[in-house]
Short mmCIF file of C-alpha atoms and ligand atoms in Angstrom, two decimals:
data_model
loop_
_atom_site.label_atom_id
_atom_site.label_comp_id
_atom_site.label_asym_id
_atom_site.label_seq_id
_atom_site.Cartn_x
_atom_site.Cartn_y
_atom_site.Cartn_z
CA MET A 1 -2.27 -11.95 11.03
CA LYS A 2 -3.23 -12.93 7.51
CA LEU A 3 -1.96 -10.92 4.54
CA SER A 4 -3.48 -11.21 1.11
CA TYR A 5 -2.67 -9.58 -2.23
CA HIS A 6 -5.42 -8.39 -4.58
CA GLY A 7 -3.61 -6.95 -7.56
CA HIS A 8 -1.92 -3.60 -8.20
CA SER A 9 -1.10 -2.24 -4.71
CA VAL A 10 -4.12 -3.70 -2.92
CA VAL A 11 -3.22 -5.53 0.28
CA ARG A 12 -5.62 -6.86 2.89
CA VAL A 13 -4.54 -7.43 6.46
CA GLU A 14 -6.75 -9.56 8.70
CA THR A 15 -6.02 -9.65 12.41
CA ASN A 16 -7.95 -11.39 15.16
CA ASN A 17 -10.24 -8.40 15.52
CA HIS A 18 -9.90 -6.19 12.46
CA THR A 19 -9.75 -6.12 8.70
CA ILE A 20 -7.53 -3.48 7.12
CA LEU A 21 -7.44 -2.66 3.39
CA ILE A 22 -4.51 -0.80 1.88
CA ASP A 23 -5.00 1.20 -1.35
CA PRO A 24 -8.32 -0.46 -2.39
CA PHE A 25 -8.24 0.03 -6.17
CA ILE A 26 -10.85 -2.57 -7.03
CA SER A 27 -13.49 -1.60 -9.58
CA GLY A 28 -10.93 0.06 -11.86
CA ASN A 29 -8.78 -3.07 -11.96
CA GLU A 30 -10.30 -5.96 -13.88
CA ALA A 31 -7.77 -8.40 -12.43
CA CYS A 32 -8.77 -7.65 -8.83
CA ASP A 33 -10.60 -10.52 -7.16
CA LEU A 34 -12.45 -8.36 -4.62
CA ASP A 35 -15.89 -6.82 -5.13
CA ALA A 36 -16.10 -3.17 -4.12
CA ASP A 37 -19.84 -3.58 -3.47
CA THR A 38 -19.44 -6.36 -0.90
CA VAL A 39 -15.91 -6.22 0.53
CA LYS A 40 -15.88 -5.80 4.30
CA THR A 41 -13.33 -3.76 6.20
CA ASP A 42 -12.90 -1.80 9.42
CA VAL A 43 -10.03 0.35 8.25
CA ILE A 44 -8.63 1.71 4.97
CA LEU A 45 -5.02 2.87 4.81
CA LEU A 46 -4.01 5.06 1.87
CA THR A 47 -0.50 5.82 0.62
CA HIS A 48 -1.42 8.72 -1.67
CA GLY A 49 -4.18 10.37 -3.67
CA HIS A 50 -3.73 8.82 -7.12
CA ASN A 51 -6.89 7.17 -8.42
CA ASP A 52 -5.19 3.78 -8.70
CA HIS A 53 -4.71 3.84 -4.91
CA VAL A 54 -7.73 5.74 -3.54
CA GLY A 55 -9.80 3.51 -5.83
CA ASP A 56 -13.15 2.64 -4.24
CA THR A 57 -12.32 4.14 -0.84
CA VAL A 58 -15.34 6.47 -0.66
CA GLU A 59 -17.92 3.77 -1.41
CA ILE A 60 -16.26 1.09 0.72
CA ALA A 61 -15.70 3.38 3.70
CA LYS A 62 -19.28 4.68 3.64
CA ARG A 63 -20.84 1.21 3.38
CA ASN A 64 -18.62 -0.25 6.13
CA ASP A 65 -18.44 2.88 8.30
CA ALA A 66 -14.66 2.32 8.08
CA LEU A 67 -11.93 4.60 9.39
CA VAL A 68 -9.69 6.03 6.65
CA VAL A 69 -6.09 6.76 7.60
CA ALA A 70 -4.21 8.87 5.05
CA PRO A 71 -1.66 11.66 4.61
CA ASN A 72 -3.20 14.88 5.94
CA GLU A 73 -4.28 16.63 2.74
CA LEU A 74 -5.78 13.45 1.30
CA ALA A 75 -7.56 12.74 4.60
CA ASN A 76 -9.01 16.26 4.57
CA TYR A 77 -10.25 15.81 1.00
CA LEU A 78 -11.97 12.54 1.95
CA GLU A 79 -13.33 13.94 5.24
CA ALA A 80 -15.06 16.64 3.16
CA GLN A 81 -16.83 13.82 1.33
CA GLY A 82 -18.29 12.56 4.58
CA LEU A 83 -15.75 9.90 5.51
CA ASN A 84 -14.42 9.25 8.98
CA THR A 85 -10.72 10.00 8.65
CA HIS A 86 -7.54 10.12 10.69
CA PRO A 87 -4.95 12.42 9.12
CA MET A 88 -1.25 11.68 9.63
CA HIS A 89 1.98 12.74 8.02
CA ILE A 90 5.43 11.51 7.12
CA GLY A 91 7.50 10.50 10.13
CA GLY A 92 4.48 10.40 12.42
CA LYS A 93 3.18 7.29 14.07
CA HIS A 94 -0.07 6.57 15.88
CA ASP A 95 -1.37 3.66 17.90
CA PHE A 96 -4.86 2.69 16.78
CA ASP A 97 -7.01 -0.08 18.25
CA PHE A 98 -6.09 -2.21 15.20
CA GLY A 99 -2.32 -1.59 15.43
CA ARG A 100 0.41 0.99 14.93
CA VAL A 101 0.75 3.04 11.74
CA LYS A 102 3.81 5.07 10.83
CA LEU A 103 4.06 6.98 7.55
CA THR A 104 7.35 7.01 5.68
CA GLN A 105 8.55 9.15 2.83
CA ALA A 106 7.94 8.22 -0.79
CA PHE A 107 9.21 10.04 -3.87
CA HIS A 108 6.20 10.31 -6.15
CA GLY A 109 3.16 12.59 -6.73
CA SER A 110 -0.23 12.77 -5.07
CA ALA A 111 -3.38 14.11 -6.74
CA PHE A 112 -6.90 12.81 -7.25
CA THR A 113 -8.64 13.24 -10.62
CA GLU A 114 -12.39 13.67 -10.17
CA GLU A 115 -14.96 12.36 -12.67
CA ASP A 116 -15.21 15.74 -14.44
CA GLY A 117 -11.43 15.86 -14.86
CA THR A 118 -10.78 18.30 -12.01
CA ILE A 119 -7.41 17.55 -10.45
CA VAL A 120 -7.20 17.94 -6.68
CA TYR A 121 -3.69 17.91 -5.24
CA THR A 122 -3.51 15.82 -2.10
CA GLY A 123 -0.15 16.68 -0.52
CA MET A 124 2.79 14.32 -0.22
CA PRO A 125 2.71 10.61 -1.00
CA ALA A 126 3.82 8.17 1.69
CA GLY A 127 4.71 4.61 2.53
CA ILE A 128 3.08 2.76 5.42
CA LEU A 129 4.66 0.82 8.25
CA LEU A 130 1.91 -1.20 9.91
CA THR A 131 2.67 -3.10 13.12
CA VAL A 132 0.11 -5.57 14.46
CA ASP A 133 0.69 -8.29 17.07
CA GLY A 134 4.45 -7.75 16.94
CA ARG A 135 4.69 -8.13 13.15
CA THR A 136 5.59 -5.25 10.87
CA VAL A 137 4.43 -4.90 7.28
CA TYR A 138 5.97 -2.20 5.09
CA HIS A 139 3.81 -1.07 2.17
CA VAL A 140 6.39 1.02 0.34
CA GLY A 141 3.75 2.93 -1.65
CA ASP A 142 4.55 4.36 -5.06
CA THR A 143 8.12 5.61 -5.09
CA GLY A 144 11.41 5.68 -6.86
CA LEU A 145 14.50 4.28 -5.18
CA PHE A 146 15.85 6.44 -2.35
CA SER A 147 18.74 5.70 -0.03
CA ASP A 148 16.79 6.23 3.22
CA LEU A 149 15.13 2.91 2.50
CA ARG A 150 18.28 1.57 4.12
CA LEU A 151 17.59 3.68 7.22
CA ILE A 152 13.98 2.46 7.32
CA GLY A 153 15.31 -1.10 7.08
CA GLU A 154 17.78 -0.47 9.92
CA MET A 155 15.21 1.17 12.19
CA ASN A 156 12.51 -1.48 11.74
CA GLU A 157 12.31 -5.28 11.92
CA ILE A 158 10.25 -5.72 8.77
CA ASP A 159 8.50 -9.03 8.27
CA VAL A 160 6.95 -8.41 4.88
CA ALA A 161 7.64 -5.58 2.42
CA PHE A 162 5.36 -4.80 -0.54
CA VAL A 163 7.63 -3.19 -3.14
CA PRO A 164 6.55 -1.64 -6.47
CA ILE A 165 8.34 -3.10 -9.50
CA GLY A 166 6.27 -1.79 -12.43
CA ASP A 167 8.74 0.87 -13.62
CA ASN A 168 7.62 4.02 -15.48
CA PHE A 169 5.68 5.48 -12.51
CA THR A 170 7.71 3.81 -9.74
CA MET A 171 10.84 1.78 -9.27
CA GLY A 172 11.44 -0.87 -11.88
CA PRO A 173 12.70 -4.36 -11.01
CA GLU A 174 16.41 -3.44 -10.97
CA ASP A 175 15.94 -0.59 -8.51
CA ALA A 176 13.41 -2.62 -6.52
CA LEU A 177 16.08 -5.31 -5.98
CA ILE A 178 18.34 -2.65 -4.46
CA ALA A 179 15.38 -1.45 -2.36
CA ALA A 180 14.77 -5.01 -1.17
CA ASP A 181 18.40 -5.28 -0.04
CA TRP A 182 18.13 -2.06 1.92
CA ILE A 183 14.70 -2.74 3.44
CA ASP A 184 16.01 -6.12 4.61
CA ALA A 185 12.58 -7.70 5.10
CA LYS A 186 12.07 -11.40 5.73
CA VAL A 187 9.70 -11.58 2.75
CA VAL A 188 9.58 -9.24 -0.26
CA VAL A 189 6.40 -9.15 -2.35
CA PRO A 190 6.36 -7.31 -5.70
CA VAL A 191 3.36 -5.06 -6.38
CA HIS A 192 2.26 -2.33 -8.83
CA PHE A 193 2.87 -4.31 -12.04
CA ASN A 194 0.82 -5.73 -14.97
CA THR A 195 -2.24 -3.57 -14.22
CA PHE A 196 -1.54 -1.47 -17.32
CA PRO A 197 0.62 -2.34 -20.37
CA VAL A 198 3.22 0.27 -19.44
CA ILE A 199 3.96 -1.46 -16.10
CA GLU A 200 4.13 -5.06 -17.34
CA GLN A 201 6.84 -7.00 -15.49
CA ASP A 202 7.90 -10.55 -14.71
CA ALA A 203 7.19 -10.76 -10.97
CA GLU A 204 8.42 -14.36 -10.68
CA ASP A 205 11.74 -13.36 -12.18
CA PHE A 206 11.99 -10.47 -9.73
CA ALA A 207 11.13 -12.71 -6.78
CA LYS A 208 13.85 -15.21 -7.81
CA LYS A 209 16.46 -12.46 -7.89
CA VAL A 210 15.70 -11.10 -4.41
CA SER A 211 18.82 -11.92 -2.38
CA THR A 212 18.06 -10.31 0.99
CA GLY A 213 15.07 -12.11 2.46
CA GLN A 214 12.75 -14.31 0.45
CA GLY A 215 11.19 -12.96 -2.75
CA ARG A 216 7.60 -14.08 -3.12
CA ALA A 217 5.39 -13.21 -6.10
CA MET A 218 1.87 -13.57 -4.69
CA ARG A 219 -0.92 -14.48 -7.07
CA ILE A 220 -4.01 -12.29 -7.01
CA GLY A 221 -6.14 -13.51 -4.12
CA GLU A 222 -3.26 -15.43 -2.51
CA ALA A 223 -2.78 -15.14 1.25
CA MET A 224 0.02 -15.76 3.73
CA GLU A 225 -0.08 -16.21 7.49
CA LEU A 226 2.35 -14.29 9.67
NI1 LIG B 301 0.70 6.86 -7.75
MN1 LIG B 302 0.15 3.97 -8.59
#
């Protein structure tokens, strides 16, 4: 599979047969290299309902007739907007034609703010374990540090982990280094930084300090083969 990073928490997974977008926050992020009007995908995976993660999901899913996999309450909210959804919840896994998805816990919030300012609560936030062709990618989602990251690391052979480092809304770099130790992935990629001034971080510095597995600060648009 091919993994690419597109700023904030946007990750694209390309397999032999499918394209999967995680948390496609595109038009709201000037640094993102994707175009919400043209990007192609078969599947969208969402960690939680915050606008910087749901992003352009409705438009992209409608145009591509894509399946949206999300925590139950968020999936229901998007289903009501005419999307094709598959609701899941924390601890549950499901085998799709594109691969296996398991949702993990995340300590954060989950609500979508509509254009008129109405706030819709969308249940619990999650992390995503995605297994395709024998490789497992862990998109940690937005979360603070929690000790069951160690359990998740013990229970899963994780090839690549996408870990938030921005601080303020999620783990900062110091806690993310502890998370990286516990997750014990082969490669650790920092995400959720520099999008807004309050989450500015030095991703290269973080990547250098990762001691369990290889830290790798991916540039926006950069890809790696697994
Ligand atoms: Ni969030
Ligand atoms: Mn966020």
